[in-house]
Tab-separated table of C-alpha atoms in Angstrom:
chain	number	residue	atom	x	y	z
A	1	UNK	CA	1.969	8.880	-14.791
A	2	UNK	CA	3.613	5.673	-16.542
A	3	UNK	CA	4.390	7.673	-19.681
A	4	UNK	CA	6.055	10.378	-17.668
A	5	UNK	CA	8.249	7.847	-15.793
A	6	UNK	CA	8.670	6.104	-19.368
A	7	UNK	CA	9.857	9.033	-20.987
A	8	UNK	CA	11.931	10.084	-18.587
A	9	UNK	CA	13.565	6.520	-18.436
A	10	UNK	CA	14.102	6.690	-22.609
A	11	UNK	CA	15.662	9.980	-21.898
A	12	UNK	CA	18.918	8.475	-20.368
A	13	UNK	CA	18.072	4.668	-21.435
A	14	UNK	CA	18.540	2.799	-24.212
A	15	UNK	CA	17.133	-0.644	-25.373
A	16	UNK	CA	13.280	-0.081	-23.971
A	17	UNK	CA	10.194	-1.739	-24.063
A	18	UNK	CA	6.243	-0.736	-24.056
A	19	UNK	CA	3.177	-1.775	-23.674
A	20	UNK	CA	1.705	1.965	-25.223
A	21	UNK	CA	3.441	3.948	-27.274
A	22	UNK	CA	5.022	7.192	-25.933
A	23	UNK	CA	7.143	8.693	-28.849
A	24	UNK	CA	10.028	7.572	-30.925
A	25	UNK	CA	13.077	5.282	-29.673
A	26	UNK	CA	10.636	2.318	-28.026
A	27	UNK	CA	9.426	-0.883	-29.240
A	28	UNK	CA	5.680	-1.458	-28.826
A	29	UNK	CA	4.842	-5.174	-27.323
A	30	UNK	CA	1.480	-6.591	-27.827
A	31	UNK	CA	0.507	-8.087	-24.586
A	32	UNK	CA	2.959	-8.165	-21.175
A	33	UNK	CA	4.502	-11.198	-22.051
A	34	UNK	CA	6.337	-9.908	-24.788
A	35	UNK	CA	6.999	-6.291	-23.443
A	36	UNK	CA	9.453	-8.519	-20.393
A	37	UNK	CA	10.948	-10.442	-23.200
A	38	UNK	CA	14.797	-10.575	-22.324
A	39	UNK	CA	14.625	-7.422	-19.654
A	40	UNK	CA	16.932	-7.381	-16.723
A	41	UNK	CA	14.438	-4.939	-15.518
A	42	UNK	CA	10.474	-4.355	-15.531
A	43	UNK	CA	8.818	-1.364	-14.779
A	44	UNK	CA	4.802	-1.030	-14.001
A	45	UNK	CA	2.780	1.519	-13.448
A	46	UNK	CA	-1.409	0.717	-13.610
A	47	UNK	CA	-4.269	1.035	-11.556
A	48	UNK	CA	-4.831	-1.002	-8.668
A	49	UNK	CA	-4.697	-4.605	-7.675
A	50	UNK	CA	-6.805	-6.397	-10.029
A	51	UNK	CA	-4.774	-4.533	-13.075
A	52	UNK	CA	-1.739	-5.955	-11.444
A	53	UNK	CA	-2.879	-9.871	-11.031
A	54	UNK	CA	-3.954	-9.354	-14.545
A	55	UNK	CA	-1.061	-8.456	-16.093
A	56	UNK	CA	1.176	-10.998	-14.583
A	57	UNK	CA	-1.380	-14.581	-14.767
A	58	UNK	CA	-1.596	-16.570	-18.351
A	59	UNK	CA	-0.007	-17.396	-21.058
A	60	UNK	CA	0.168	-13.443	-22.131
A	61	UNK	CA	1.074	-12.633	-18.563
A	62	UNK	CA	4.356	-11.027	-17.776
A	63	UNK	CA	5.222	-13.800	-15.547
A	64	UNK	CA	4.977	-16.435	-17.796
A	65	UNK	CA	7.776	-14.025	-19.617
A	66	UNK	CA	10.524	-13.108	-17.230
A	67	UNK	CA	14.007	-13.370	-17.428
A	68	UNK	CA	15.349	-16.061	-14.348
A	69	UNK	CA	17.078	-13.473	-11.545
A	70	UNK	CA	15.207	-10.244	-13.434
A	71	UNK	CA	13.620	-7.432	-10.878
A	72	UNK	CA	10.258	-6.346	-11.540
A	73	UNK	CA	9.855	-2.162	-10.521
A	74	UNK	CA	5.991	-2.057	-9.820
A	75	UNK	CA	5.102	1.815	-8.774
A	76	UNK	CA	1.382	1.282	-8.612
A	77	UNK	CA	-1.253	1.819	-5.548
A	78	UNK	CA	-1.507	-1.657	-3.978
A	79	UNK	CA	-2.636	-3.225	-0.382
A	80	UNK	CA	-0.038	-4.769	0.992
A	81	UNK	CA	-1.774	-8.061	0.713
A	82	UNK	CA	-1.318	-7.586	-2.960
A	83	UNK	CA	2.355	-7.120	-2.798
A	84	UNK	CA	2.712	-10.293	-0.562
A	85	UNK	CA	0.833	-12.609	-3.537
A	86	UNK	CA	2.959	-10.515	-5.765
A	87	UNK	CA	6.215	-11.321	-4.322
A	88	UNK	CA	5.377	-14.893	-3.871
A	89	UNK	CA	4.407	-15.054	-7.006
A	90	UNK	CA	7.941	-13.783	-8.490
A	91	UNK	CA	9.592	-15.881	-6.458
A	92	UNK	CA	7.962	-18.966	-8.080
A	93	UNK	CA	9.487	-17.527	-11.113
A	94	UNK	CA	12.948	-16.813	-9.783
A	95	UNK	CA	12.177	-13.366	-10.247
A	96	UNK	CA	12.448	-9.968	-7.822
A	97	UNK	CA	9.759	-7.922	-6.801
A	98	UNK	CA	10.398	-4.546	-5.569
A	99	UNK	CA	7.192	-2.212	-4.335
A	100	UNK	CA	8.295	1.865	-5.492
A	101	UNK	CA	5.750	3.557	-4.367
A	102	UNK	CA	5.979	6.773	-5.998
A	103	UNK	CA	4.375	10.252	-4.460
A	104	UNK	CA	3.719	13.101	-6.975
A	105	UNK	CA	1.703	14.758	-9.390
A	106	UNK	CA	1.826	14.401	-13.196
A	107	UNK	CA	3.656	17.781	-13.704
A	108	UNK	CA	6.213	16.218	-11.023
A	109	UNK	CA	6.474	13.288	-12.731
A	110	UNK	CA	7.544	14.333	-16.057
A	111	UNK	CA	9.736	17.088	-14.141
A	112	UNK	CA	11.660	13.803	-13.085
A	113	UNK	CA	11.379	14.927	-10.014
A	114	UNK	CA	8.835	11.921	-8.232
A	115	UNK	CA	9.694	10.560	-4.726
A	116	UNK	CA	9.821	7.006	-4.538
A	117	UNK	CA	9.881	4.397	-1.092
A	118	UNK	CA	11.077	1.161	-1.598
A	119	UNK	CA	10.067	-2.264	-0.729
A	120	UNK	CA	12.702	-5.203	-0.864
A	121	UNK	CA	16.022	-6.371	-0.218
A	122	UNK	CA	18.718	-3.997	-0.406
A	123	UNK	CA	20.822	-6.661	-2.787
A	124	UNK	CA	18.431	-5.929	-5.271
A	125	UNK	CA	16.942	-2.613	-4.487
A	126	UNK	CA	20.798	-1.507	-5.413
A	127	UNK	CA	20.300	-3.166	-9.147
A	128	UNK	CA	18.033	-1.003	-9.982
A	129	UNK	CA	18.705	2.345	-8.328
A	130	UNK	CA	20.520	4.189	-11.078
A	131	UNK	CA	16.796	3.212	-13.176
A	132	UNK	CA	15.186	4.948	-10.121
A	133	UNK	CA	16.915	7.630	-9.715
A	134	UNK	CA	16.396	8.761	-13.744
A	135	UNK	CA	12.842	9.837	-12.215
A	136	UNK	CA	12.346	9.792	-8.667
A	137	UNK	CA	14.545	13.170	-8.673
A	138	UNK	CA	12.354	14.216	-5.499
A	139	UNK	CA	13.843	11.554	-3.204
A	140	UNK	CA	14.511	7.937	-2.521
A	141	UNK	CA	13.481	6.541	0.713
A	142	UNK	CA	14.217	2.456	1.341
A	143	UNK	CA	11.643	1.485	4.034
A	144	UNK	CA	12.181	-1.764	4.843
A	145	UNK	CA	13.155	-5.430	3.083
A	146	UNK	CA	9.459	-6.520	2.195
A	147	UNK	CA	7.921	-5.196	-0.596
A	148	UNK	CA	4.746	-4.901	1.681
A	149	UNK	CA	6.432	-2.162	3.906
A	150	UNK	CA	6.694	0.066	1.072
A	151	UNK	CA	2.387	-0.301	0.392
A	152	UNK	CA	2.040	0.686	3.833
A	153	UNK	CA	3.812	3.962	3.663
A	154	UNK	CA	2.021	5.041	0.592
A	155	UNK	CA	-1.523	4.340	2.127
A	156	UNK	CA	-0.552	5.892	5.132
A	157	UNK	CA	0.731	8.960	3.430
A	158	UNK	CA	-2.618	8.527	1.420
A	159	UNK	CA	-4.604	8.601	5.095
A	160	UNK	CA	-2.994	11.516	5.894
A	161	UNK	CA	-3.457	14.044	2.772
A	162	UNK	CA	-6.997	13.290	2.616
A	163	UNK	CA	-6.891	14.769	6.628
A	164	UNK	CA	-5.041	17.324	5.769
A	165	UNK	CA	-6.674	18.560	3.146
A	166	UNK	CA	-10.112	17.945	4.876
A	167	UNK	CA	-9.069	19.514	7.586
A	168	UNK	CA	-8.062	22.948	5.670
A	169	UNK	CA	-10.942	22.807	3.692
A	170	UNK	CA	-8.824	22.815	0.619
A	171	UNK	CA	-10.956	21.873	-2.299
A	172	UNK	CA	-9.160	23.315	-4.891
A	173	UNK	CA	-7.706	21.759	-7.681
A	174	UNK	CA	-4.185	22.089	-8.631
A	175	UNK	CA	-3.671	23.575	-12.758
A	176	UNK	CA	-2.347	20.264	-13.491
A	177	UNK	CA	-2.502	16.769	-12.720
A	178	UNK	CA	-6.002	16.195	-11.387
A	179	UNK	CA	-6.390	12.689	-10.287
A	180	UNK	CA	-10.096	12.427	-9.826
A	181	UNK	CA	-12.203	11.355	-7.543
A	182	UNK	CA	-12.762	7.653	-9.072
A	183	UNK	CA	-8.802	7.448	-8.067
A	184	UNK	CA	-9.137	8.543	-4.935
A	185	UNK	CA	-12.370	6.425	-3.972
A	186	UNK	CA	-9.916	3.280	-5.694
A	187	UNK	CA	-6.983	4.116	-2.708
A	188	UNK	CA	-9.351	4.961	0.269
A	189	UNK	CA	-11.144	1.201	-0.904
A	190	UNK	CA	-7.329	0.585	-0.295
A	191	UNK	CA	-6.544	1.433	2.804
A	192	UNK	CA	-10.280	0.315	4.350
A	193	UNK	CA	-9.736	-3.329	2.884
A	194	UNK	CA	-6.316	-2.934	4.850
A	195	UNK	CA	-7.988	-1.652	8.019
A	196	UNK	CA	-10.095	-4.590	7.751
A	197	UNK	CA	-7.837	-7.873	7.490
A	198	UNK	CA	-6.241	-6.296	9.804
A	199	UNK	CA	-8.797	-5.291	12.675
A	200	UNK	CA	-7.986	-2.119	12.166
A	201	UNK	CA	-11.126	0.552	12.758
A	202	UNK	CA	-10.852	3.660	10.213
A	203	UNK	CA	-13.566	5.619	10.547
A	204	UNK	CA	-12.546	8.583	8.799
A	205	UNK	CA	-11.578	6.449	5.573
A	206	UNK	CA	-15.184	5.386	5.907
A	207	UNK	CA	-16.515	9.020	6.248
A	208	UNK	CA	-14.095	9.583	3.031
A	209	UNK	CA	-15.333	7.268	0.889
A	210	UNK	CA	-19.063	8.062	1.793
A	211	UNK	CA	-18.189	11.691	0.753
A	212	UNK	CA	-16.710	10.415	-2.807
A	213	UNK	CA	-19.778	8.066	-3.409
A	214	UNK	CA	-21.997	10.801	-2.805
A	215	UNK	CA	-19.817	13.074	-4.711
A	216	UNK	CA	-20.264	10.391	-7.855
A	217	UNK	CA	-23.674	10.020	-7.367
A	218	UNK	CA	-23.919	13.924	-8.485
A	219	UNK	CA	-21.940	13.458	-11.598
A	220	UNK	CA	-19.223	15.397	-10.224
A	221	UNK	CA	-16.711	12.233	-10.573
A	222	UNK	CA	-14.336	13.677	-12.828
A	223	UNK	CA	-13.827	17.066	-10.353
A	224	UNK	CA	-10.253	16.501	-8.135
């Protein structure tokens, strides 16, 4: 999904930076730290929390890298919990933090065609648009002024697909773009940790993520 929005970026961009290579016309950093060095503006894209808090602590972090007053774009599956620490943690470092939580498949994505909904403050949300817009072709949706806001839509969106699809009994995987059922386990975790510090009760996210467990237990992990 990050190489899709990458490319897609490059194709109307110049002067960009990655962490993995995705063609010609990029400059390949090393660690995070260098891959921020002298943007106005940092996109990620990665795999849950833990990725996230990874990326940005230490010496090699991105953090420890960012331009004073530079926005970073982060696009990835969080709890809002995460994108509180996140924020805070940008604003120790005079930084931005904007939550664009992106819906879509990989076909979508390289289409250009993603939607994205926005955490943030409109001040800075309006920096970075014309970026967004170079792949959220789908539509652009600002939800609210903390990044947080944004994590909630995309779980709740999340809640609701799994219901839907449930509900239709439709099993079937799309041609393209299958996400897998180690993904899907990682978001339902998600939304249940969510429920949780929040004394929220989801018992179908619990009946969900029984379903995947017992799903990986039969080697059938890499089936949509």
């Amino acid at each position: 999904m990050g190489s899709a929005i990458a490319k897609n970026i490059l194709n109307k961009h110049e002067n960009f930076n990655v962490q993995e290579s995705i063609g010609k016309g990029v400059r390949v950093a090393a660690i995070p730290r260098e891959t921020v060095n002298d943007a106005d503006i940092i996109i990620s894209c990665l795999y849950d929390d833990k990725s996230c808090f990874k990326t940005a602590h230490g010496e090699n972090g991105y953090l420890a890298g960012m331009k004073k007053d530079a926005i970073h774009i982060n696009t990835t599956t969080i709890t809002p919990k995460a994108a509180m620490e996140l924020q805070k943690l940008h604003e120790q470092y005079n930084a931005h933090y904007i939550a664009a939580l992106i819906i879509g498949r990989r076909e979508v994505a390289r289409a250009g065609k993603l939607s994205s909904f926005l955490g943030e403050n409109r001040q800075a949300i309006d920096r970075v648009r014309p970026i967004i817009d170079f792949y959220s072709g789908g539509s652009i949706a600002i939800v609210g002024d903390e990044p947080s806001q944004a994590n909630v839509i995309k779980l709740t969106g999340s809640i609701l697909s799994y219901e839907e699809r449930i509900r239709n009994r439709n099993y079937e995987a799309p041609i393209e773009g299958v996400y897998g059922v180690n993904g899907g386990l990682k978001d339902i975790n998600a939304i249940l940790n969510t429920g949780h510090e929040t004394d929220v009760q989801l018992s179908f996210c619990q009946i969900v993520k029984e379903q995947y467990l017992s799903i990986i237990n039969h080697d059938l992990k890499d089936k949509d």
